[in-house]
mmCIF file of C-alpha atoms in Angstrom:
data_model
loop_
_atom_site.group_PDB
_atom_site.id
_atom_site.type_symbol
_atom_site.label_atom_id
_atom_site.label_comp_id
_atom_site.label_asym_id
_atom_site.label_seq_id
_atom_site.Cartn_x
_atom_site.Cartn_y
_atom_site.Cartn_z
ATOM 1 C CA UNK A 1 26.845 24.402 -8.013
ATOM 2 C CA UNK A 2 24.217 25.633 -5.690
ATOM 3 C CA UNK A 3 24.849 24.513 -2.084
ATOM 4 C CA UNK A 4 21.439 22.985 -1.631
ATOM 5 C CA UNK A 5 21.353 21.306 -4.219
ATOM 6 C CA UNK A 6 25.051 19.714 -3.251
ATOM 7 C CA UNK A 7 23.234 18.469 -0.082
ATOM 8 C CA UNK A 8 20.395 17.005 -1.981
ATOM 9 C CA UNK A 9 23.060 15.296 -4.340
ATOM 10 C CA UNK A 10 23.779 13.162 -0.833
ATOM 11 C CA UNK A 11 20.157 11.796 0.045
ATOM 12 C CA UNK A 12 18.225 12.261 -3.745
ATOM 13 C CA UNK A 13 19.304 11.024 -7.072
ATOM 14 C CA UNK A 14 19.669 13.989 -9.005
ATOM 15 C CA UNK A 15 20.338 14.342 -12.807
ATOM 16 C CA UNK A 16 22.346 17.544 -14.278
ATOM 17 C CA UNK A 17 20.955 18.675 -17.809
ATOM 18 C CA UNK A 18 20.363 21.531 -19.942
ATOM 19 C CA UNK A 19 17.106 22.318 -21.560
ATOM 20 C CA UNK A 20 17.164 24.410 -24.696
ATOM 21 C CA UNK A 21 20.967 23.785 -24.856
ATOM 22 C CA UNK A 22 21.289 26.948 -22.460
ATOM 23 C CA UNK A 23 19.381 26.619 -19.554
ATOM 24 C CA UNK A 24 21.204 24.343 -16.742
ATOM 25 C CA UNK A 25 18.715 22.587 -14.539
ATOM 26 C CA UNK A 26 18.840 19.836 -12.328
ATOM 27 C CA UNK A 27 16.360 16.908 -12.117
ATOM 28 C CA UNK A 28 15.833 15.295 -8.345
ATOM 29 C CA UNK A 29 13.679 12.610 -8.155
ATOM 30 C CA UNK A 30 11.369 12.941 -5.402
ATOM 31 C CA UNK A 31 11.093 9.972 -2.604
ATOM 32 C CA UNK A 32 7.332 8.676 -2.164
ATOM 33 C CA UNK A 33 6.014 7.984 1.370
ATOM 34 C CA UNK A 34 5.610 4.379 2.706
ATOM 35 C CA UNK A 35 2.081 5.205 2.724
ATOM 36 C CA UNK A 36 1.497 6.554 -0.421
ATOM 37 C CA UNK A 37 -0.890 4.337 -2.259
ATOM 38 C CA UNK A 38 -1.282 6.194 -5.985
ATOM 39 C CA UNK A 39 0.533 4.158 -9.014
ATOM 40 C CA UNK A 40 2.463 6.838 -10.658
ATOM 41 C CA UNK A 41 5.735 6.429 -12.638
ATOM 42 C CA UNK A 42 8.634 8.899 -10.986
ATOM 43 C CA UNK A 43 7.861 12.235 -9.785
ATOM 44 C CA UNK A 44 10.604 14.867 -10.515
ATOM 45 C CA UNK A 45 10.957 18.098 -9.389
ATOM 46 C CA UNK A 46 12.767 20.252 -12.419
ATOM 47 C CA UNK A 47 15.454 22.951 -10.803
ATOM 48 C CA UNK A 48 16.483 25.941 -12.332
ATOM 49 C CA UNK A 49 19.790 27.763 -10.101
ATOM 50 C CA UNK A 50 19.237 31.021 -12.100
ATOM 51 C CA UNK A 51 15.982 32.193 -11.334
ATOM 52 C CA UNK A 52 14.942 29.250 -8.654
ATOM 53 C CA UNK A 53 11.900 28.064 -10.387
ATOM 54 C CA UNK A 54 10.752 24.547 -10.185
ATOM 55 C CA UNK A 55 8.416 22.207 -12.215
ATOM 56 C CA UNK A 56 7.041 18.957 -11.367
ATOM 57 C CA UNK A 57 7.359 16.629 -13.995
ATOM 58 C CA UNK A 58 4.769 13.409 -13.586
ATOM 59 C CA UNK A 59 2.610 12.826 -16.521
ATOM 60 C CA UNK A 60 0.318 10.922 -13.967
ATOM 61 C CA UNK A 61 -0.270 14.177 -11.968
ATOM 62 C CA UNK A 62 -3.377 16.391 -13.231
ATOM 63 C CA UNK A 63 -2.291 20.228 -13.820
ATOM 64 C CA UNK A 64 -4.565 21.364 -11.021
ATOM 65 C CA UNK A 65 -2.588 19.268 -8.114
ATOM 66 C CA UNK A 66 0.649 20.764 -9.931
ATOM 67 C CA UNK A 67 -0.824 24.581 -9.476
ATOM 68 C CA UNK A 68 -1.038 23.263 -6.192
ATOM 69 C CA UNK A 69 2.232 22.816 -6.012
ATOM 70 C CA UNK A 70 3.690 25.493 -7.433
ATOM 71 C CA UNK A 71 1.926 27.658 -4.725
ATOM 72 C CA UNK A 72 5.029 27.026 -2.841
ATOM 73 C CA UNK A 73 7.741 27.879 -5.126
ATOM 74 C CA UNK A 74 8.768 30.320 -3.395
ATOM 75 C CA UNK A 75 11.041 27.742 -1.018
ATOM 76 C CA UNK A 76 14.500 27.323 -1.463
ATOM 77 C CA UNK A 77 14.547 24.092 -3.480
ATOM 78 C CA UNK A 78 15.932 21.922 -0.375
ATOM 79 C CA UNK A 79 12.938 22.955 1.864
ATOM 80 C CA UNK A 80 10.712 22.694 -1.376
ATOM 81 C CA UNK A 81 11.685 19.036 -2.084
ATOM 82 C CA UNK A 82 11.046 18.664 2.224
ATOM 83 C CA UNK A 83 7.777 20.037 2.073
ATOM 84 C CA UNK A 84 6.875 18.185 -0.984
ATOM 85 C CA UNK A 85 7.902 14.909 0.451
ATOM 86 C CA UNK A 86 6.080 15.109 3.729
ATOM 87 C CA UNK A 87 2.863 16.280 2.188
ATOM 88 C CA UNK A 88 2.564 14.362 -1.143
ATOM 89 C CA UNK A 89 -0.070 12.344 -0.125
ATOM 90 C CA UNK A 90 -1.893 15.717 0.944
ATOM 91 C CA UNK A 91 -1.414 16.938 -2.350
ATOM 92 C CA UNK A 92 -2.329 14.142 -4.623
ATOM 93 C CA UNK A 93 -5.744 14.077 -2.963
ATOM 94 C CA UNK A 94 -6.206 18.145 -3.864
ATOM 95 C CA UNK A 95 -5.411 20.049 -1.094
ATOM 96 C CA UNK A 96 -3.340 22.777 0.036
ATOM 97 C CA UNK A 97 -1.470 21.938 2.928
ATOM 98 C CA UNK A 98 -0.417 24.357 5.289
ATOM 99 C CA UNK A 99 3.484 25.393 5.213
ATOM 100 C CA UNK A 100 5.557 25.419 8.607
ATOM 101 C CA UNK A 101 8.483 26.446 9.114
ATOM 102 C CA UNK A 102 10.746 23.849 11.411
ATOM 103 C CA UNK A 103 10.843 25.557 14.797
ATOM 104 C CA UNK A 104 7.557 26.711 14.743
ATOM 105 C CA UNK A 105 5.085 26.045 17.093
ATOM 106 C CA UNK A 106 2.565 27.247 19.295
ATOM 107 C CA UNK A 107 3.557 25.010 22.554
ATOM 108 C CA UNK A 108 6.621 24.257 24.108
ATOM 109 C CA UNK A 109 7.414 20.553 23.591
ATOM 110 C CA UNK A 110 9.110 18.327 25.793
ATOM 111 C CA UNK A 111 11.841 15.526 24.788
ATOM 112 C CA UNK A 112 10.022 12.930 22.350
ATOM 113 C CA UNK A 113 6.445 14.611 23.321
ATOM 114 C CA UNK A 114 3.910 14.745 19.810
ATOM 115 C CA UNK A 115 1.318 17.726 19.230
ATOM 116 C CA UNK A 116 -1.900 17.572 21.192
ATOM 117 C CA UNK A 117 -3.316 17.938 17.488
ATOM 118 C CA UNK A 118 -1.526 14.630 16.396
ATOM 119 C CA UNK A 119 -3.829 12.303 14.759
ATOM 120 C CA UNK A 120 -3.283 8.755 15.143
ATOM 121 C CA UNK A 121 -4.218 6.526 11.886
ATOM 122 C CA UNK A 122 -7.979 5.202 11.419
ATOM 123 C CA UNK A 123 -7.297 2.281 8.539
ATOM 124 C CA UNK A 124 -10.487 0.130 8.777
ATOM 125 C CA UNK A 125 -10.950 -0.479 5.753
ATOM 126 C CA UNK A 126 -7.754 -2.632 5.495
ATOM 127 C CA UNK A 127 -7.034 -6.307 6.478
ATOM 128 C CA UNK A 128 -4.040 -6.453 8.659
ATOM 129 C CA UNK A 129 -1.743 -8.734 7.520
ATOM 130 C CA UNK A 130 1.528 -7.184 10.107
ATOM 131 C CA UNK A 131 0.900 -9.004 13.456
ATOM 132 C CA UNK A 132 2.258 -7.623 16.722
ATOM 133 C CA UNK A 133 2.602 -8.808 20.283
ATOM 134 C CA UNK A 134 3.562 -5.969 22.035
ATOM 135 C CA UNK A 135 3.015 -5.941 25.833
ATOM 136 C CA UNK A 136 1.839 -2.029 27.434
ATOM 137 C CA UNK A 137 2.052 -0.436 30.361
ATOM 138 C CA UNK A 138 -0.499 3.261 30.849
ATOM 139 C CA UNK A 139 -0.464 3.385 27.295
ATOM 140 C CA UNK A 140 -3.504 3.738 25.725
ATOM 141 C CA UNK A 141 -3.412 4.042 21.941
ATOM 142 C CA UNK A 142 0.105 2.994 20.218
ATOM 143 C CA UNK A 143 1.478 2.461 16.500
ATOM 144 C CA UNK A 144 3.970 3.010 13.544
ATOM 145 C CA UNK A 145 3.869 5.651 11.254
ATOM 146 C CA UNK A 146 7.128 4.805 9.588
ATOM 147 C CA UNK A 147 8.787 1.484 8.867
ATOM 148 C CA UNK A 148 12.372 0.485 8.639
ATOM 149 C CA UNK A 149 13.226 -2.681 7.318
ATOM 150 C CA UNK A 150 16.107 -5.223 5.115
ATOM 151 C CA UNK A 151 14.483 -6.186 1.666
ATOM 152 C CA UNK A 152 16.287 -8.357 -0.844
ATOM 153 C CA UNK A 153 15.656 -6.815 -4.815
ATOM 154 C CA UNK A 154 13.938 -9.405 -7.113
ATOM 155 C CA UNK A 155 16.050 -8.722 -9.959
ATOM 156 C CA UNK A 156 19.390 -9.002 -8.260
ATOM 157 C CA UNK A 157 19.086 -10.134 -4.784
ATOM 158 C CA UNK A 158 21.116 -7.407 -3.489
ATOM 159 C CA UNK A 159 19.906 -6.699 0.058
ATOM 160 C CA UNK A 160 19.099 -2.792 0.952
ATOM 161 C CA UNK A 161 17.874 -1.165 4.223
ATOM 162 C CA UNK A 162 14.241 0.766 3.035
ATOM 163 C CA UNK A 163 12.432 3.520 4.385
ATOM 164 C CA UNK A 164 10.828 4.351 0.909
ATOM 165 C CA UNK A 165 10.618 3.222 -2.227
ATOM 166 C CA UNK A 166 13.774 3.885 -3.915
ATOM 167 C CA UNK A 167 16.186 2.385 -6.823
ATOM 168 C CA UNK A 168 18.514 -0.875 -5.999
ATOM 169 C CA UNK A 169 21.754 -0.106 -5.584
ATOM 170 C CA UNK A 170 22.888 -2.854 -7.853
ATOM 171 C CA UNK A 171 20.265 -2.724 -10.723
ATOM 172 C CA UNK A 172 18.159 0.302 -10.448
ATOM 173 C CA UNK A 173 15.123 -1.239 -10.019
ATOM 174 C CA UNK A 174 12.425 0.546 -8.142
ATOM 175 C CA UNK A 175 12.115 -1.042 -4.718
ATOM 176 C CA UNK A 176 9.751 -0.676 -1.765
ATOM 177 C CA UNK A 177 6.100 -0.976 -0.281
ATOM 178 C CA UNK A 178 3.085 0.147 0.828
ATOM 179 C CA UNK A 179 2.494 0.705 4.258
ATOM 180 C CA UNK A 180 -1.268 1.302 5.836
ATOM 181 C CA UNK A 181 -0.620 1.542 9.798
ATOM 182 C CA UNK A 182 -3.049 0.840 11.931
ATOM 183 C CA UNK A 183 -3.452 1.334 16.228
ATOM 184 C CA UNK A 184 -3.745 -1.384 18.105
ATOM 185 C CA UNK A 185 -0.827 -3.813 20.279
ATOM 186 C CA UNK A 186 -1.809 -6.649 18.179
ATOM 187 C CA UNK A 187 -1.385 -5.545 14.538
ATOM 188 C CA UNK A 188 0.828 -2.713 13.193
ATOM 189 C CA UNK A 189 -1.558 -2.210 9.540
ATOM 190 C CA UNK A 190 -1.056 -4.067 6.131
ATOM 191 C CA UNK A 191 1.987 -4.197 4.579
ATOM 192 C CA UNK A 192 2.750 -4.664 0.951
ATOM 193 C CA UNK A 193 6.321 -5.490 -0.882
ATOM 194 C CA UNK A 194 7.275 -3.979 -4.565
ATOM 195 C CA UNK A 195 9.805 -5.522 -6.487
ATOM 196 C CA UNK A 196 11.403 -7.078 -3.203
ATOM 197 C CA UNK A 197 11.167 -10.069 -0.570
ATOM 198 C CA UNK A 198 11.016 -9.011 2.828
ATOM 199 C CA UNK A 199 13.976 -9.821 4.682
ATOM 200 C CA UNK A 200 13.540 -8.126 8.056
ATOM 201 C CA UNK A 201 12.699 -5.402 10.659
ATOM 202 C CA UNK A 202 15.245 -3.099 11.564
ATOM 203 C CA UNK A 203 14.195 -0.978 14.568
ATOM 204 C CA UNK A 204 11.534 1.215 14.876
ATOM 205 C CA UNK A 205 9.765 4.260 15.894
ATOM 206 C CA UNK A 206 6.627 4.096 17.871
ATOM 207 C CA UNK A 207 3.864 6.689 18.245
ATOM 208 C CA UNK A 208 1.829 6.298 21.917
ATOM 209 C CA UNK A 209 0.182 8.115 24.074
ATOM 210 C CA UNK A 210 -0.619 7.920 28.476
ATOM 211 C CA UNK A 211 -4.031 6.209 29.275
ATOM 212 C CA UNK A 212 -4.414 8.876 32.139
ATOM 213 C CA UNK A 213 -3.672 12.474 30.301
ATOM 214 C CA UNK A 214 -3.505 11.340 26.866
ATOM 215 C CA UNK A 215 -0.368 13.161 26.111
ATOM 216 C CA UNK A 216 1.445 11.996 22.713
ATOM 217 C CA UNK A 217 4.774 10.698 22.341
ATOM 218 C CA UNK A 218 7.041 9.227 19.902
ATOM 219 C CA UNK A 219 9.810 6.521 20.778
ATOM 220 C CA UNK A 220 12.971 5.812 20.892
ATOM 221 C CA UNK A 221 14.348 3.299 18.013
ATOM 222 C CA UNK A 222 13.269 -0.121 19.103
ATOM 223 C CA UNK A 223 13.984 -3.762 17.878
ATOM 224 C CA UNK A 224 11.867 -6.457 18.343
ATOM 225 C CA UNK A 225 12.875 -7.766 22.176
ATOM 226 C CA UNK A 226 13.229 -4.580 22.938
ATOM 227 C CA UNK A 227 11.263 -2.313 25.601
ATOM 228 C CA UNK A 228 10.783 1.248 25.813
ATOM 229 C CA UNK A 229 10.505 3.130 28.889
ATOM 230 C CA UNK A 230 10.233 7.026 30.359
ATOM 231 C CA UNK A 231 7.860 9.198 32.431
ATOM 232 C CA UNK A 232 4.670 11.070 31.410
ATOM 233 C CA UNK A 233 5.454 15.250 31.365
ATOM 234 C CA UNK A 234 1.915 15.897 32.216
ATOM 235 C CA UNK A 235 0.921 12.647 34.978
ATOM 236 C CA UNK A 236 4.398 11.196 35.853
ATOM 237 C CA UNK A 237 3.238 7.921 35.313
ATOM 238 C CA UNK A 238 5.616 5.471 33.836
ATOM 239 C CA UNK A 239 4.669 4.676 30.284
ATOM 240 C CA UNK A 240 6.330 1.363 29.160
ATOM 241 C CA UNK A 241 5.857 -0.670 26.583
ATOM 242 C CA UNK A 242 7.940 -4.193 24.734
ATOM 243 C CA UNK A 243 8.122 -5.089 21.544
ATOM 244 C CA UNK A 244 7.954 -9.325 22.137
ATOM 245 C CA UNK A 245 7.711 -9.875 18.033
ATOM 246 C CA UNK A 246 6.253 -9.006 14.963
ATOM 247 C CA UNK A 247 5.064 -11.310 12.031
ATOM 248 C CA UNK A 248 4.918 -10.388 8.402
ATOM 249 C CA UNK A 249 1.844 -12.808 7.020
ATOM 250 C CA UNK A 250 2.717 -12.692 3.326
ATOM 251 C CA UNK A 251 0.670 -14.038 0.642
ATOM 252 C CA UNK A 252 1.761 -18.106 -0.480
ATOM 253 C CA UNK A 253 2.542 -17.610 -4.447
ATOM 254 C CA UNK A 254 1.066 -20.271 -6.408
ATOM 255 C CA UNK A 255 3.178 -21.281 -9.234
ATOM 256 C CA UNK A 256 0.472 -21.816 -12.072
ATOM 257 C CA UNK A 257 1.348 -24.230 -14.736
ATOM 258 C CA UNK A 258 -0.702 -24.640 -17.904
ATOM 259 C CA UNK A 259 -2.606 -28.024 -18.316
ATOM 260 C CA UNK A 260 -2.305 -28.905 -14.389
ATOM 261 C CA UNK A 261 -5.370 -28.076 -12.282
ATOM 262 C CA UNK A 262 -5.238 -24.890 -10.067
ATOM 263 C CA UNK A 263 -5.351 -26.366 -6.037
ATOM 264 C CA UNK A 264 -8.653 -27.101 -5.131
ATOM 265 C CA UNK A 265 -9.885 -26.821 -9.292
ATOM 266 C CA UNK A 266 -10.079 -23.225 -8.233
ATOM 267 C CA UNK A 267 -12.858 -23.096 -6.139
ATOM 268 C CA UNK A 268 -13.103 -21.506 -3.147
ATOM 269 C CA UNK A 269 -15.213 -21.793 0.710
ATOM 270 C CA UNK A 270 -17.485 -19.051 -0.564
ATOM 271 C CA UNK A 271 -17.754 -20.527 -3.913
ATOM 272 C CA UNK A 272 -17.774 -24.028 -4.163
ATOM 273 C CA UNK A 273 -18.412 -24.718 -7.838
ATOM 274 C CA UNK A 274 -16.602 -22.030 -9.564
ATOM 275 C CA UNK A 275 -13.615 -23.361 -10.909
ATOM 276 C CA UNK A 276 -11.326 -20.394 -11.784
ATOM 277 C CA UNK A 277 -9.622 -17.733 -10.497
ATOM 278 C CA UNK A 278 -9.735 -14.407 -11.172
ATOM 279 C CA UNK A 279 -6.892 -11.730 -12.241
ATOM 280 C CA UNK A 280 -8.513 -8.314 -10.227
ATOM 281 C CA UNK A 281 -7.560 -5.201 -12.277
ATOM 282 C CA UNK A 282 -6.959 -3.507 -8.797
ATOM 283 C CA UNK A 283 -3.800 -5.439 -7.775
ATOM 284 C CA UNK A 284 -3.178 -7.506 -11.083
ATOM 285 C CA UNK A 285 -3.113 -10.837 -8.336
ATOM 286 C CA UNK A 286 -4.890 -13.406 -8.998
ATOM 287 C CA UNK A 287 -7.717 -14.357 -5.861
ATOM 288 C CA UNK A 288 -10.725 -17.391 -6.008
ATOM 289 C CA UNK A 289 -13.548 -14.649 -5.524
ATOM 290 C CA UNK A 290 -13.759 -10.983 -4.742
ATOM 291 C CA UNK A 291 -14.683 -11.966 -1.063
ATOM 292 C CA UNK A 292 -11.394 -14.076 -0.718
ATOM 293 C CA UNK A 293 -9.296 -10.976 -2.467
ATOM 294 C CA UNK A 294 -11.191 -8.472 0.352
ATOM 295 C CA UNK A 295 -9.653 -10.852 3.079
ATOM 296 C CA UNK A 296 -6.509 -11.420 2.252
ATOM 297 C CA UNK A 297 -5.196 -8.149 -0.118
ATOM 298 C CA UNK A 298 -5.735 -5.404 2.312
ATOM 299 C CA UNK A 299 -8.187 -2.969 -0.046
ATOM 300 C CA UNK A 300 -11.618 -3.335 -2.018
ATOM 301 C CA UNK A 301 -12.343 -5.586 -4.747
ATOM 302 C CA UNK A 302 -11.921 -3.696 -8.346
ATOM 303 C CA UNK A 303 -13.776 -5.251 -11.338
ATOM 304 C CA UNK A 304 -11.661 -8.243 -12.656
ATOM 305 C CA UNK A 305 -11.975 -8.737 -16.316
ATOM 306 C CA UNK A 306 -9.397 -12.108 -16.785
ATOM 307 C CA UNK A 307 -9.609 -15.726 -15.159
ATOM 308 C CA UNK A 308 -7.417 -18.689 -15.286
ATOM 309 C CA UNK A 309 -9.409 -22.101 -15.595
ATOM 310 C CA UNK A 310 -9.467 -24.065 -12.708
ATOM 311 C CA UNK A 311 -9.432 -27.106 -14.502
ATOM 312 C CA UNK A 312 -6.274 -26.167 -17.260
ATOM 313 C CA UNK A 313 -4.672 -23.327 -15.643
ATOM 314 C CA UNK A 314 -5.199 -20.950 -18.867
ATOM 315 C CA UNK A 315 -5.858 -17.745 -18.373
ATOM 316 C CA UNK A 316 -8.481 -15.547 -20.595
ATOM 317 C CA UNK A 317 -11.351 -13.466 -20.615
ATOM 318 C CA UNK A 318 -13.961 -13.329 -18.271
ATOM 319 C CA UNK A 319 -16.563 -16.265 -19.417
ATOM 320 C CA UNK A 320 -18.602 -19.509 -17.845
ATOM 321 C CA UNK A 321 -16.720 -22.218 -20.160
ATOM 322 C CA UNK A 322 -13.186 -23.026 -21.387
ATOM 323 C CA UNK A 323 -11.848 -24.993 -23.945
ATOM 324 C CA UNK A 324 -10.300 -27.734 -21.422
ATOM 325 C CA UNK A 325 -14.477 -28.741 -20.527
ATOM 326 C CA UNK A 326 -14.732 -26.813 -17.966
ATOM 327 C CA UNK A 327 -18.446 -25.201 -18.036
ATOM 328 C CA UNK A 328 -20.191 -23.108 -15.416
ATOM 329 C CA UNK A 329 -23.766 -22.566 -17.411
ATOM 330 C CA UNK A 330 -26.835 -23.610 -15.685
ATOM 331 C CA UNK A 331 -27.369 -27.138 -17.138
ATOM 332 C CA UNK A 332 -30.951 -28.287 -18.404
ATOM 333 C CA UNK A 333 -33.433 -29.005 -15.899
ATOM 334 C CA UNK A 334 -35.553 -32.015 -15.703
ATOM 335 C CA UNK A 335 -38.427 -30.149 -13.916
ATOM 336 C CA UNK A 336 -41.274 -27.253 -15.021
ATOM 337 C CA UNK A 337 -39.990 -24.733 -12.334
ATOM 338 C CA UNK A 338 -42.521 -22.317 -12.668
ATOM 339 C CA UNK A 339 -42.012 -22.494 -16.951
ATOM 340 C CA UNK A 340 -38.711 -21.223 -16.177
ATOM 341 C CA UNK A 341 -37.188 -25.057 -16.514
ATOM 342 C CA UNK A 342 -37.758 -28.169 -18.624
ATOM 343 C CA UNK A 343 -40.617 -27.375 -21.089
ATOM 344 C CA UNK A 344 -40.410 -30.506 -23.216
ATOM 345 C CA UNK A 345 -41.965 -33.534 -21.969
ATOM 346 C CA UNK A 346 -40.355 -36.287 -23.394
ATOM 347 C CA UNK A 347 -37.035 -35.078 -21.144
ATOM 348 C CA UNK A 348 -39.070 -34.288 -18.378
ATOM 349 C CA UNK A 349 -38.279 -35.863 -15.491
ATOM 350 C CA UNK A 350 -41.360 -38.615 -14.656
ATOM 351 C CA UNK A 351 -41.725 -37.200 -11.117
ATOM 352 C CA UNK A 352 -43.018 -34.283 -12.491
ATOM 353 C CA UNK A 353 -46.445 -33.570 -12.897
ATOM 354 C CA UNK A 354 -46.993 -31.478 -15.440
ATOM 355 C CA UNK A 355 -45.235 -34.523 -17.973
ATOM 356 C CA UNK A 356 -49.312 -36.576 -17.829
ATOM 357 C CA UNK A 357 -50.925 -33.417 -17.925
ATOM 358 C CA UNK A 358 -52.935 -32.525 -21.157
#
């Protein structure tokens, strides 16, 4: 067996095969970023040891992101799968990222020091739902790029540590979440589970840099409680900074019973008289109104085309009435409005004018 691929057998799950009954090849499934946000089933990178070439088998990836990839088959399949894995997200949204050997750079680093080129995260199109206190000291922009956290599976309950999304040890289920960061000591980004119930934060890595210089730096591991500490390379000024909690606001799960009322009949602040709730083909969740889902999901409203009834709790199509009596039409009016109202004056309402006119 090739020796990389015996190391990848350690961190990967990796599937031995044959493919026209003569060709061996190995199959190692690829893990997906925290971050990455694109709904794709596994993505599987196809090995052959006798002439090293690789395919990436994802029916949800379009054949020019794949000729993309296979630009860089050229790697030895461990730093292929590396490469891959730190710039999927790159990738799916059609570029070409730029290949770097580890050790190479144009600046001498110190201890923990980032690039001067490193790019904290701009997210503002995302409602924080992963509040922070964390107290600073010269420190001027600070987050976390990567989480590290306890997660019990849905299926089985068995409890895993998660980085990225990857099967349950007990059941194989797909586990993990999506992770938007954000900069600021108040909120780390939005933060959503798959397949799993949060459990708790295991410590972390912080990206920061000095108010003064602006020189970047990454952190120590550090739990919540916990305080970081060392001195600026380019100021000498002390940069410090504690973690004093963070809170994971989840979203309350309604439990939705046919033939009961939904809380509130289903309306909403916004929208006082609409009695449903609608299922948003974005996120599959169900949310009062599209202003409500903005708020509280994290990401933009997508078209929704079911509802459940505020009234009975069934869900169906999109429409302004339900079986149960529930009816959102525009009832009859009892005035003229322009001609755009009641036209009939015998249900007219006597207050207006036009029911005595000839």
């Amino acid at each position: 067996m090739d020796s990389q691929v015996s190391e990848l057998f350690k961190t990967h799950k990796v599937e031995r095969g044959k493919v026209d009954s003569r060709r061996e090849c190995y199959n190692i499934y690829v893990h997906k970023p925290c971050d990455f946000v694109y709904d794709t089933s596994d993505i599987v990178v196809r090995y052959f040891p006798e002439n090293g070439s690789k395919t990436v088998i994802c029916k949800e990836i379009p054949q020019s992101i794949k000729e993309n990839i296979s630009k860089f088959n050229i790697l030895e399949i461990k730093d292929f799968i590396e490469f891959f894995e730190d710039n999927l997200n790159v990738f799916f949204m059609g570029k070409v990222p730029e290949f770097k050997r580890t050790g190479e750079t144009t600046e001498s680093l110190g201890e923990g020091e980032l690039p001067k080129d490193f790019k904290f995260p701009v997210s503002n199109n995302v409602t924080p739902n992963l509040k922070c206190d964390i107290s600073i000291t010269n420190i001027l922009l600070i987050c976390c790029l990567q989480l590290n956290m306890v997660v019990k599976c849905s299926k089985c309950q068995e409890v895993s540590n998660i980085t990225f999304n990857k099967p349950c040890k007990r059941c194989s289920q797909e586990i993990g979440f999506i992770y938007v960061p954000t900069v600021s000591s108040d909120s780390l980004g939005f933060l959503q589970l798959k397949k799993c119930e949060f459990v708790c934060f295991n410590s972390i890595r912080y990206q920061f840099n000095c108010q003064e210089c602006q020189k970047n730096y990454e952190s120590d591991e550090v739990n919540v409680g916990g305080v970081f500490s060392r001195k600026c390379n380019g100021c000498y000024n002390e940069l410090r900074f504690k973690v004093n909690r963070i809170d994971f606001y989840q979203k309350k799960d309604v439990k939705i019973k046919e033939g009961e009322e939904l809380p509130g009949k289903g309306a909403c602040k916004h929208y006082k008289k609409s009695y449903r709730w609608f299922r948003f083909s974005c996120c599959n969740s169900l949310y009062p109104c599209d202003v409500c889902h903005d708020e509280q999901s994290g990401h933009k409203a997508e078209m929704a085309f079911r509802m459940v009834c505020g009234l009975c709790s069934k869900e169906q199509s999109v429409k302004q009435e339900c079986d149960c009596g529930m009816n959102l039409k525009r009832k009859h009016a009892q005035f003229w409005e322009g001609g755009k109202g009641n036209r009939d004056r015998i249900t007219m309402s006597r207050k207006d004018s036009k029911k005595y006119k000839g």
